XYZ file of C-alpha atoms in Angstrom:
666
model
C -0.012 0.021 -0.020
C 2.896 2.289 0.367
C 3.671 4.905 -2.369
C 6.955 3.669 -3.826
C 7.374 6.634 -6.013
C 8.295 8.947 -3.174
C 11.933 10.081 -2.510
C 13.352 7.670 -0.059
C 16.307 8.416 2.255
C 19.489 6.919 0.819
C 20.378 4.895 3.915
C 17.047 3.203 3.789
C 17.461 2.532 0.079
C 20.762 0.900 0.759
C 19.333 -1.208 3.587
C 16.452 -2.403 1.360
C 18.870 -3.238 -1.483
C 21.058 -5.347 0.784
C 18.064 -7.338 2.095
C 18.546 -11.086 1.382
C 14.773 -11.967 1.197
C 11.560 -10.482 -0.226
C 9.764 -8.531 2.516
C 6.368 -9.170 0.801
C 6.853 -12.917 1.486
C 7.277 -11.994 5.125
C 4.031 -9.989 4.959
C 2.214 -12.969 3.593
C 3.622 -15.102 6.396
C 2.360 -12.581 8.951
C -0.999 -12.259 7.382
C -1.471 -15.948 6.828
C -1.645 -15.848 2.965
C -1.301 -13.596 0.036
C -5.210 -13.477 -0.192
C -5.244 -12.211 3.420
C -2.845 -9.560 2.487
C -4.550 -8.407 -0.504
C -7.905 -8.239 1.583
C -6.182 -6.194 4.307
C -4.751 -3.743 1.845
C -8.345 -3.231 0.270
C -9.709 -2.729 3.723
C -6.968 -0.166 4.747
C -7.400 1.569 1.413
C -11.265 1.785 1.910
C -10.831 3.419 5.323
C -7.601 5.305 5.208
C -8.324 7.055 1.940
C -11.524 8.584 3.244
C -10.811 12.294 3.812
C -13.376 12.549 6.660
C -11.204 9.995 8.561
C -8.090 12.110 8.480
C -6.912 14.485 11.218
C -6.236 18.118 10.164
C -5.175 19.111 13.633
C -2.949 16.567 15.516
C -4.637 14.957 18.546
C -2.091 16.448 21.021
C -3.238 19.978 20.245
C -6.874 19.244 20.967
C -8.693 19.712 24.298
C -9.951 16.551 26.135
C -13.511 17.442 25.009
C -12.409 17.849 21.416
C -10.587 14.523 21.497
C -13.759 12.603 22.672
C -16.076 14.519 20.227
C -13.801 13.965 17.257
C -13.561 10.219 18.291
C -17.414 9.915 18.263
C -17.688 11.546 14.878
C -15.060 9.258 13.486
C -16.630 6.103 15.134
C -20.030 6.962 13.590
C -18.421 7.419 10.146
C -16.653 4.068 10.526
C -19.844 2.546 11.643
C -21.555 3.776 8.521
C -18.772 2.376 6.376
C -19.087 -0.924 8.063
C -22.793 -0.891 7.191
C -21.874 -0.319 3.465
C -19.557 -3.275 3.644
C -22.403 -5.370 5.188
C -24.799 -4.334 2.474
C -22.283 -5.287 -0.180
C -21.592 -8.614 1.516
C -17.970 -7.748 2.246
C -18.314 -7.451 6.052
C -17.033 -10.286 8.140
C -15.485 -11.121 11.557
C -12.029 -10.662 9.873
C -13.056 -7.087 8.861
C -14.160 -6.137 12.314
C -11.023 -7.562 13.928
C -8.995 -5.289 11.766
C -11.052 -2.183 12.349
C -11.420 -2.602 16.067
C -8.007 -4.303 16.651
C -4.782 -2.489 17.355
C -3.578 -2.344 13.658
C -6.026 -0.429 11.464
C -7.977 0.554 14.450
C -5.017 2.478 16.006
C -4.638 4.284 12.648
C -8.327 5.313 12.589
C -8.428 6.152 16.259
C -5.150 7.673 17.434
C -6.275 7.871 21.102
C -8.841 5.152 21.424
C -12.292 4.289 20.128
C -15.470 4.974 22.182
C -17.311 2.033 20.357
C -14.540 -0.575 21.078
C -16.425 -2.328 23.934
C -19.660 -2.448 21.872
C -17.889 -4.982 19.474
C -15.279 -6.423 21.770
C -17.441 -7.209 24.888
C -21.027 -6.166 24.555
C -21.905 -8.387 21.534
C -19.572 -11.221 22.459
C -21.099 -11.403 25.875
C -24.619 -11.675 24.543
C -23.523 -14.341 22.186
C -21.753 -16.149 25.030
C -24.160 -15.561 27.828
C -27.557 -14.913 26.315
C -30.104 -17.591 25.331
C -31.356 -18.057 21.810
C -34.230 -15.530 22.285
C -31.919 -12.989 23.820
C -29.322 -13.292 21.052
C -31.960 -12.834 18.349
C -33.322 -9.697 19.905
C -30.146 -7.948 21.275
C -27.491 -8.922 18.640
C -29.705 -7.681 15.748
C -30.177 -4.343 17.454
C -26.359 -4.160 18.160
C -25.256 -5.056 14.724
C -27.717 -2.548 13.082
C -26.423 0.358 15.229
C -29.867 0.699 16.906
C -28.093 0.649 20.290
C -24.515 1.181 21.430
C -23.491 -0.987 24.279
C -20.632 -1.329 26.833
C -19.555 -3.846 29.482
C -19.757 -2.600 33.061
C -17.886 -4.874 35.461
C -15.156 -3.078 37.268
C -16.092 -0.840 40.142
C -14.494 2.031 41.958
C -13.586 -0.258 44.828
C -13.171 -3.549 43.051
C -11.473 -4.689 39.817
C -10.042 -8.073 39.440
C -11.685 -9.528 42.487
C -14.994 -10.009 40.751
C -16.581 -11.941 43.638
C -16.235 -8.673 45.658
C -18.344 -6.538 43.374
C -20.956 -4.555 45.345
C -23.683 -3.664 42.750
C -26.838 -5.528 43.508
C -29.652 -6.934 41.376
C -32.667 -8.100 43.575
C -35.434 -10.018 41.994
C -39.026 -8.815 42.625
C -41.274 -11.719 41.843
C -44.416 -9.566 42.152
C -43.464 -7.337 39.171
C -41.094 -9.907 37.521
C -38.272 -7.364 37.546
C -34.774 -6.999 38.886
C -33.991 -3.936 40.961
C -30.407 -2.568 40.541
C -28.747 -0.547 43.247
C -25.253 0.884 44.031
C -25.266 0.647 47.844
C -21.989 2.399 48.405
C -19.670 4.936 46.455
C -17.178 2.105 45.927
C -19.909 0.043 44.161
C -20.145 2.617 41.341
C -19.065 1.064 38.006
C -15.743 2.679 37.067
C -13.689 2.363 33.842
C -15.946 0.813 31.159
C -15.092 2.176 27.768
C -17.847 4.223 25.953
C -19.750 4.461 29.288
C -19.335 8.164 29.920
C -21.316 9.719 27.069
C -21.529 7.228 24.248
C -23.272 3.958 25.163
C -27.066 3.923 25.805
C -26.966 0.246 26.986
C -24.651 -1.800 29.142
C -24.207 -5.340 30.328
C -23.836 -4.880 33.927
C -22.198 -7.399 36.344
C -24.034 -7.469 39.687
C -24.647 -9.682 42.736
C -27.889 -11.534 42.100
C -30.368 -11.619 45.126
C -33.258 -14.141 44.697
C -35.566 -15.013 47.633
C -33.228 -13.362 50.216
C -30.323 -15.292 49.028
C -27.243 -14.024 47.254
C -26.384 -16.184 44.099
C -23.228 -14.478 43.081
C -22.273 -12.413 40.115
C -24.533 -12.451 37.028
C -24.920 -10.361 33.844
C -27.809 -8.004 33.079
C -28.663 -5.739 30.144
C -29.533 -2.326 31.355
C -30.695 0.775 29.413
C -28.575 3.724 30.476
C -29.875 6.638 28.302
C -33.052 7.649 26.595
C -33.167 6.526 22.841
C -34.214 9.975 21.682
C -32.693 12.561 24.074
C -29.775 10.481 25.399
C -30.505 11.817 28.772
C -29.794 9.371 31.694
C -32.630 7.017 32.516
C -34.422 7.479 35.900
C -32.199 6.326 38.705
C -29.039 6.312 36.588
C -25.939 8.331 37.705
C -23.545 8.503 34.853
C -20.533 10.373 33.550
C -16.914 10.345 32.392
C -14.030 9.594 34.733
C -11.442 12.129 33.279
C -8.093 12.176 31.362
C -5.700 9.230 31.433
C -2.169 8.425 30.371
C -3.707 7.367 27.158
C -6.927 6.068 25.444
C -8.688 9.438 25.943
C -10.975 8.872 23.054
C -12.361 5.721 24.704
C -14.697 7.779 26.929
C -14.240 5.574 30.038
C -17.129 6.333 32.497
C -18.665 5.793 35.816
C -22.188 4.429 36.568
C -24.423 4.256 39.744
C -28.013 2.782 40.199
C -30.771 3.992 42.518
C -33.639 1.456 42.336
C -33.367 0.949 38.589
C -35.845 -1.600 37.400
C -35.373 -3.890 34.423
C -37.451 -6.762 33.064
C -36.646 -10.346 34.098
C -35.547 -11.282 30.636
C -32.810 -8.637 30.795
C -30.796 -11.119 32.783
C -28.649 -13.109 30.307
C -29.892 -16.600 30.842
C -27.997 -18.992 28.549
C -26.390 -20.625 31.635
C -27.980 -19.643 34.981
C -31.744 -18.678 35.027
C -34.256 -16.938 37.341
C -37.790 -18.327 36.624
C -40.872 -15.992 36.947
C -41.655 -17.260 40.501
C -38.094 -16.594 41.587
C -36.695 -20.097 41.303
C -32.977 -19.946 40.697
C -31.626 -22.412 38.117
C -27.857 -22.802 38.442
C -25.650 -23.255 35.362
C -24.900 -26.834 34.363
C -21.091 -26.073 34.184
C -19.349 -23.304 36.047
C -16.602 -23.299 33.512
C -19.023 -21.592 30.986
C -18.439 -18.294 32.724
C -14.914 -18.265 31.450
C -15.928 -17.626 27.849
C -15.941 -13.795 27.476
C -12.941 -13.248 29.635
C -10.911 -15.732 27.724
C -12.033 -14.386 24.446
C -10.940 -10.887 25.219
C -7.555 -11.990 26.548
C -6.884 -13.941 23.488
C -7.755 -10.925 21.320
C -5.396 -8.731 23.385
C -2.426 -10.980 22.662
C -3.168 -10.267 18.908
C -3.307 -6.596 19.697
C 0.017 -6.583 21.534
C 1.689 -7.783 18.329
C 0.212 -4.838 16.334
C 1.429 -2.239 18.888
C 4.797 -3.816 19.254
C 5.495 -4.188 15.577
C 4.668 -0.479 15.084
C 7.086 0.605 17.677
C 9.726 -1.713 16.290
C 9.313 -0.387 12.805
C 9.639 3.192 13.937
C 12.841 2.437 15.988
C 14.471 0.397 13.240
C 13.865 2.831 10.431
C 14.964 5.784 12.533
C 18.074 3.909 13.576
C 18.863 3.392 9.930
C 18.483 7.073 9.118
C 19.959 8.655 12.120
C 23.759 9.126 12.014
C 25.421 10.018 15.234
C 29.017 9.774 16.477
C 31.931 7.632 15.206
C 32.981 4.036 15.891
C 36.280 4.768 14.097
C 37.615 8.303 14.583
C 38.982 8.355 11.053
C 35.493 7.579 9.434
C 32.391 9.531 9.085
C 29.434 9.445 11.490
C 27.658 6.173 11.487
C 24.138 4.904 11.408
C 23.115 4.334 15.125
C 21.864 1.005 13.850
C 25.512 -0.043 13.608
C 26.161 0.320 17.276
C 25.798 -3.190 18.910
C 24.165 -1.602 21.981
C 21.496 -0.156 19.634
C 20.939 -3.581 18.112
C 20.647 -5.078 21.578
C 18.031 -2.548 22.536
C 15.859 -3.138 19.381
C 16.312 -6.613 18.020
C 14.765 -8.594 20.955
C 11.521 -6.739 20.425
C 11.434 -7.308 16.702
C 11.894 -11.031 17.444
C 9.191 -10.790 20.075
C 6.648 -9.673 17.477
C 7.151 -13.112 15.808
C 7.090 -15.073 18.962
C 3.885 -13.327 20.109
C 2.174 -13.548 16.737
C 2.798 -17.308 16.573
C 1.595 -17.874 20.197
C -1.480 -15.532 19.509
C -2.428 -17.649 16.548
C -2.039 -20.897 18.411
C -4.221 -19.961 21.435
C -6.760 -18.327 19.030
C -7.109 -21.776 17.272
C -7.267 -23.453 20.737
C -10.013 -21.038 21.773
C -12.122 -21.836 18.786
C -11.578 -25.602 19.098
C -12.425 -25.545 22.801
C -15.520 -23.286 22.593
C -16.719 -24.753 19.360
C -18.043 -27.985 20.845
C -19.353 -29.341 24.140
C -16.445 -31.840 24.386
C -13.985 -28.963 24.449
C -15.297 -27.624 27.761
C -13.099 -29.939 29.652
C -10.104 -27.933 28.187
C -11.404 -24.567 29.402
C -9.352 -24.547 32.645
C -6.134 -25.199 30.573
C -7.174 -22.496 28.057
C -8.088 -20.031 30.761
C -4.771 -20.611 32.506
C -2.754 -20.112 29.279
C -4.738 -17.108 28.151
C -4.119 -15.516 31.636
C -0.317 -15.906 31.577
C -0.053 -14.972 27.803
C -1.950 -11.818 28.392
C 0.180 -10.951 31.321
C 3.597 -11.738 29.918
C 3.072 -10.340 26.361
C 1.528 -7.042 27.569
C 4.305 -6.544 30.179
C 6.941 -7.347 27.603
C 5.404 -5.142 24.913
C 4.985 -2.157 27.454
C 8.706 -2.520 28.553
C 9.792 -3.153 24.974
C 8.055 -0.093 23.543
C 9.624 2.071 26.301
C 13.054 0.608 25.281
C 12.379 1.251 21.655
C 11.412 4.840 22.491
C 14.660 5.392 24.505
C 16.558 3.875 21.448
C 15.352 6.923 19.464
C 16.836 9.450 21.786
C 15.235 12.845 22.242
C 13.134 12.468 19.172
C 11.480 9.409 20.574
C 10.136 11.726 23.318
C 8.174 13.778 20.811
C 4.577 13.050 20.492
C 4.952 13.096 16.736
C 7.212 9.964 16.958
C 3.991 8.225 18.159
C 5.961 6.245 20.610
C 4.578 7.935 23.699
C 0.979 7.411 22.484
C 1.829 3.722 21.614
C 3.317 3.249 25.066
C 0.291 4.770 26.732
C -2.102 2.422 24.876
C -0.032 -0.730 25.716
C 0.763 -0.104 29.299
C -2.975 0.198 29.960
C -3.232 -3.304 28.714
C -1.174 -4.492 31.729
C -4.089 -3.530 33.968
C -7.387 -4.001 32.185
C -9.141 -7.276 31.482
C -7.166 -8.624 34.524
C -4.322 -6.981 36.243
C -1.166 -8.932 35.236
C -0.062 -10.089 38.628
C -3.527 -11.417 39.498
C -3.617 -13.210 36.091
C -0.264 -14.806 36.823
C -1.507 -16.024 40.107
C -4.621 -17.473 38.366
C -2.352 -19.484 36.104
C -0.219 -20.471 39.133
C -3.334 -21.886 40.843
C -3.966 -24.051 37.767
C -0.324 -25.156 37.674
C -0.187 -26.102 41.390
C -3.268 -28.198 41.079
C -1.872 -29.888 37.962
C 1.519 -30.398 39.640
C -0.200 -32.315 42.485
C -2.057 -34.397 40.027
C 1.210 -35.171 38.224
C 2.844 -36.283 41.499
C -0.146 -38.554 42.054
C 0.263 -40.093 38.696
C -2.883 -38.621 37.192
C -3.097 -37.625 33.350
C -1.918 -34.231 32.413
C -3.115 -31.551 29.926
C -1.177 -30.974 26.689
C 0.619 -27.935 27.745
C 1.996 -29.272 30.911
C 3.145 -32.784 29.996
C 6.676 -31.464 30.797
C 5.884 -31.823 34.557
C 6.694 -35.532 34.208
C 10.374 -35.009 33.309
C 10.851 -32.852 36.453
C 9.027 -35.272 38.640
C 11.120 -38.165 37.315
C 14.187 -36.004 37.760
C 15.222 -36.323 34.205
C 18.058 -33.925 33.394
C 19.462 -34.019 29.826
C 23.018 -32.815 29.245
C 23.399 -29.301 27.879
C 24.007 -29.010 24.082
C 23.660 -25.363 23.100
C 20.951 -26.315 20.566
C 17.459 -24.922 20.198
C 16.026 -28.209 21.307
C 18.157 -28.083 24.462
C 17.083 -24.555 25.144
C 13.402 -25.443 24.811
C 13.919 -28.332 27.226
C 15.807 -26.095 29.562
C 12.931 -23.495 29.524
C 10.555 -26.307 30.584
C 12.930 -27.452 33.249
C 13.077 -23.877 34.633
C 9.302 -23.740 34.648
C 8.919 -27.159 36.271
C 11.711 -26.402 38.847
C 10.034 -23.157 39.777
C 6.589 -24.711 40.208
C 7.930 -27.678 42.134
C 9.953 -25.362 44.498
C 6.945 -23.026 45.050
C 4.679 -26.087 45.962
C 7.376 -27.274 48.334
C 7.618 -24.015 50.055
C 3.849 -23.631 50.264
C 3.354 -27.053 51.735
C 6.226 -26.406 54.301
C 4.391 -23.281 55.466
C 1.084 -25.294 55.798
C 2.855 -28.011 57.771
C 4.205 -25.383 60.080
C 0.603 -24.397 60.964
C 0.027 -21.573 58.485
C -3.485 -21.546 56.905
C -3.453 -22.600 53.141
C -4.763 -19.124 52.322
C -1.879 -17.391 54.164
C 0.605 -19.926 52.822
C -0.564 -19.071 49.280
C -0.129 -15.415 49.885
C 3.359 -15.824 51.466
C 4.483 -17.870 48.476
C 2.797 -15.637 45.870
C 6.118 -14.114 44.597
C 7.346 -17.515 43.596
C 3.964 -18.508 42.308
C 3.747 -15.537 39.955
C 7.253 -16.182 38.814
C 6.554 -19.855 37.912
C 3.499 -18.803 35.829
C 5.771 -16.451 34.003
C 8.295 -19.245 33.462
C 5.550 -21.587 32.277
C 4.549 -18.852 29.698
C 7.870 -18.219 28.386
C 8.549 -21.970 27.889
C 5.339 -22.179 25.922
C 6.200 -19.133 23.650
C 9.621 -20.391 22.899
C 8.425 -23.844 21.938
C 5.653 -22.481 19.716
C 8.091 -20.231 18.059
C 10.607 -22.986 17.227
C 7.953 -25.420 16.228
C 6.118 -22.962 13.783
C 9.458 -21.895 12.103
C 10.359 -25.595 11.581
C 6.869 -26.251 9.889
C 6.343 -23.092 7.896
C 6.307 -23.238 4.148
C 8.536 -20.270 2.838
C 11.585 -19.702 0.795
C 14.939 -20.819 2.066
C 16.029 -17.169 2.392
C 13.032 -16.289 4.589
C 13.268 -19.444 6.553
C 16.915 -18.683 7.458
C 15.904 -15.244 8.793
C 13.083 -16.711 10.740
C 15.350 -19.261 12.274
C 17.883 -16.433 13.118
C 15.117 -14.485 14.964
C 13.825 -17.638 16.603
C 17.270 -18.634 17.947
C 18.012 -15.074 18.993
C 14.749 -14.848 20.904
C 15.399 -18.112 22.692
C 18.955 -17.111 23.606
C 17.945 -13.579 24.721
C 15.584 -14.958 27.409
C 17.890 -17.744 28.406
C 20.548 -15.086 29.195
C 18.057 -12.772 30.773
C 17.003 -15.577 33.254
C 20.464 -17.161 33.433
C 20.148 -17.691 37.221
C 17.082 -19.857 36.791
C 18.792 -21.949 34.127
C 21.949 -22.365 36.277
C 19.703 -23.555 39.057
C 17.145 -25.742 37.402
C 18.713 -26.903 34.128
C 21.982 -28.650 33.241
C 23.516 -25.365 31.996
C 26.926 -24.540 33.413
C 28.846 -21.256 33.831
C 30.941 -22.018 30.740
C 27.718 -22.443 28.638
C 26.600 -18.848 29.522
C 29.770 -17.462 27.919
C 29.134 -19.537 24.742
C 25.462 -18.394 24.542
C 26.515 -14.796 25.038
C 28.977 -15.009 22.199
C 26.406 -16.660 19.897
C 23.830 -13.967 20.750
C 26.295 -11.247 19.731
C 27.083 -13.164 16.505
C 23.316 -13.274 15.792
C 23.069 -9.488 16.174
C 25.520 -9.064 13.397
C 23.848 -11.704 11.257
C 20.451 -10.293 11.700
C 21.577 -6.583 11.238
C 21.685 -6.497 7.256
C 17.985 -7.718 7.133
C 16.401 -5.785 9.958
C 14.926 -3.042 7.845
C 13.552 -5.682 5.386
C 12.013 -7.437 8.379
C 10.131 -4.475 9.633
C 9.087 -3.579 6.081
C 7.649 -7.068 6.009
C 5.311 -5.972 8.803
C 3.779 -3.826 6.046
C 2.422 -1.076 8.370
C 1.051 1.819 6.365
C 2.428 5.328 7.089
C -1.161 6.412 8.088
C -1.163 3.666 10.733
C 2.262 4.289 11.990
C 1.562 7.985 12.267
C 5.199 8.734 13.029
C 7.635 11.344 11.913
C 10.417 8.912 12.679
C 9.154 5.733 11.148
C 7.729 6.589 7.809
C 8.610 4.426 4.755
C 10.588 7.140 3.024
C 12.746 7.889 6.081
C 12.511 11.556 5.726
C 12.707 12.082 9.385
C 13.943 15.697 9.743
C 11.630 17.091 7.143
C 8.699 15.491 8.793
C 9.720 16.536 12.284
C 9.943 20.197 11.088
C 6.665 19.948 9.224
C 4.921 18.543 12.298
C 6.428 21.232 14.593
C 4.945 23.932 12.346
C 1.457 22.478 13.021
C 1.688 23.638 16.697
C -0.780 26.489 17.608
C 2.145 28.386 19.139
C 3.725 28.595 15.695
C 0.687 30.190 13.970
C 1.751 33.604 15.190
C 5.362 34.955 15.355
C 4.650 36.706 18.653
C 2.463 35.032 21.295
C 0.036 37.231 23.263
C 1.747 36.356 26.522
C 4.615 38.548 25.425
C 2.525 41.770 25.839
C 0.643 40.539 28.802
C 3.432 39.144 30.935
C 6.935 38.884 29.322
C 7.391 42.545 28.245
C 6.270 43.976 31.499
C 8.658 41.583 33.248
C 11.603 42.497 30.993
C 10.951 46.293 31.537
C 10.492 45.953 35.416
C 14.235 46.361 36.234
C 14.053 43.607 38.798
C-alpha cells in the first residue's frame, strides 16, 4: 500500500537493497496468506483514503472534550462504512477484527475508540451468555447500530476480585423485575469504555439476590440513556472519569444505580436462570463463565503484536536514518543501527513480534476448538490458564519493549509526533485492564499447582503441561547449546520453579500456617513460575512454527535466526534460573552470550527488510520517525509547524506578561 514513487532516504534505500529476502513474503507469512494481505490492503485503502477519517489538527493539540467529540464523529463514520460493507456482502469477523483491533484501529482512532467495547465485549457477551431468544433480539439491534453498548464490570472499589463486586440486582417476583442498586460509593461502576457519554446500554455485572439469598455475580442488560434525548434514564447516575495516560477517546465512564428496574428477561440466561416465580436455576457447568474473559484476553495478545510491531518499525527505520558519532575516529558518523548496544535495544523486540504472533495464532485456534463444541469444555481450565499468563507476559514485555524502543530513538522518541509515547500509553494500559497482570499470573499459578499435585499422584496431564513428568522423574539431559536443548531447559526452569513453590507452600502449611496465608506468602514464587511456564510455551511455539512453515529458504533462514536469538535472549535474561534448574553450566553462559552477539551481526543486514515485512502503512504508523521514506527531519519540522504556538510569530503572552517583566528592572 505504500507509495513507492516517493523520494526515499539513501540509507534506507541501501538497507533495502542489501536485504537477502523479499519482504512481501514475510508480509504474507504474517497475514497468513497472499489473499489475506490483499484483503487487508483493500480494507486499509477503503478506510484510510476517506478524507473524513483524516486528522487536520494533531490529537495532541486538541482539548480533552475535542478528542472525545472527534472520536465519536469518527466512530459514527466508521460504523456507516461498516454498514456499507455489510450491504455489499464484504463485512466479516475478519473485517471487524482489523477495524477494532490495534492495527487499522489504531490508525483510525489515534487515542482510542469509544465504540470498542460495543464490539469487543457487549456483543460477544450476549452471544456467549444470552439464550437463543436474547441473542436474536439484542444482537440484531447491536449489529444494526440501533443501540450502542458497553460492558460494566469493574467498580470504583473492586477490579480483578470479581466476587467482591458490590452492585446488587434483587429479583422482585411480584413485578417480574430486577432492581439494581449501588449501595456504596465504591460500588459505582468505573472504567468501562464508552460508558461516559457514548453507550445507551450496558451489560452490568451485579450480585444476584433471589428469595433473600445471594447467588453471586450475573450479567444484566440495562438501558442507560433515553433513545431520543440520550438523557440518563431515571435512577441512573452516569458520567466520564477524566483524562488518563492514554486512550482518551475511549470515553471511560462511571455508573451508579438507584432502584433501577429492568425486566426479568434482561438477565442473560444462557447458563444460569431466574424463573418467573423466583426459582433460581444454576448453570450446568461453572466453566461456562470463562468464555467472554478468555475471548478478550486472546484478542489482546493479537493486539500486543500490532502495537509492538509499530514501535519496532519506527525504531528500526529511525536507527537506519539517524547518524550519530563515530565508531572509528577516521571515518564519518555512522548509522546508530551499527552500534551493537542499539541492536541489543531493538532486535529482541522485533523477534518478540514473531514469537507473540505465533503464540497468538495458536491460542486463537485453541479457543475456537475448545468453545466450538461441548467436548471442548473440559479444556477450558487449561485454555483459561494459558490465556491469563499469555496476556500478562506479552503485555508486560510489550510495554517494557516499547519504552526501550522509545529510548533507542533518543530525544526525538520523546516527541508526540514519533507516536511512541502514545503507543506506550495504549499498551501499558493493557497490563491492567481485563485482568491485572499479577493477578492473572496467580490465576495461572493456581492451575499449575493443582496440575502439579495431580502429576505427583500419577494422574493424566493436559497437553501444555506434559513437561511436569520429566521434572518429577528428575530427568536432566546434558546441555547441548541447541534450540531443542534450550526449549527443554525453559521447561526445566518452569517445572523447577513450580515444584519449589509447591514445596515452600506445603512447608508453610505443615508449620501451622493456613493454606490461604501460605498461598499469599508464596505468591512471589507462584507468579514467577507462571511467567516461566508462559515463556517456555512461547519459545516452543516459535521454534515449532518456524520448523513447519512453508516459505523460501532465504526467509526460513531469517526466521530461524530470529527464533534462535529470541530463545537465547531470554535464556541469558533468566540465566540464574537456568543455572539453578537446568543442566546449563557457567561456561555455557559465555558460549550463549557469544552466539547472541554473533546473531546481532547476522540479523543486522535484514532488519529493515524485516520491519518492512510488517507492512504497516504510514497512516497507521503515524510517526515522523518511522515513515517508509525515512525523511525524518523534514517530517519533524513540518509537524512542529502545526503547533498552535507557531501560527503567530509573537504570542500574546509577550505583551501581557513577558514584556512588563523585561521592563521591570528587577
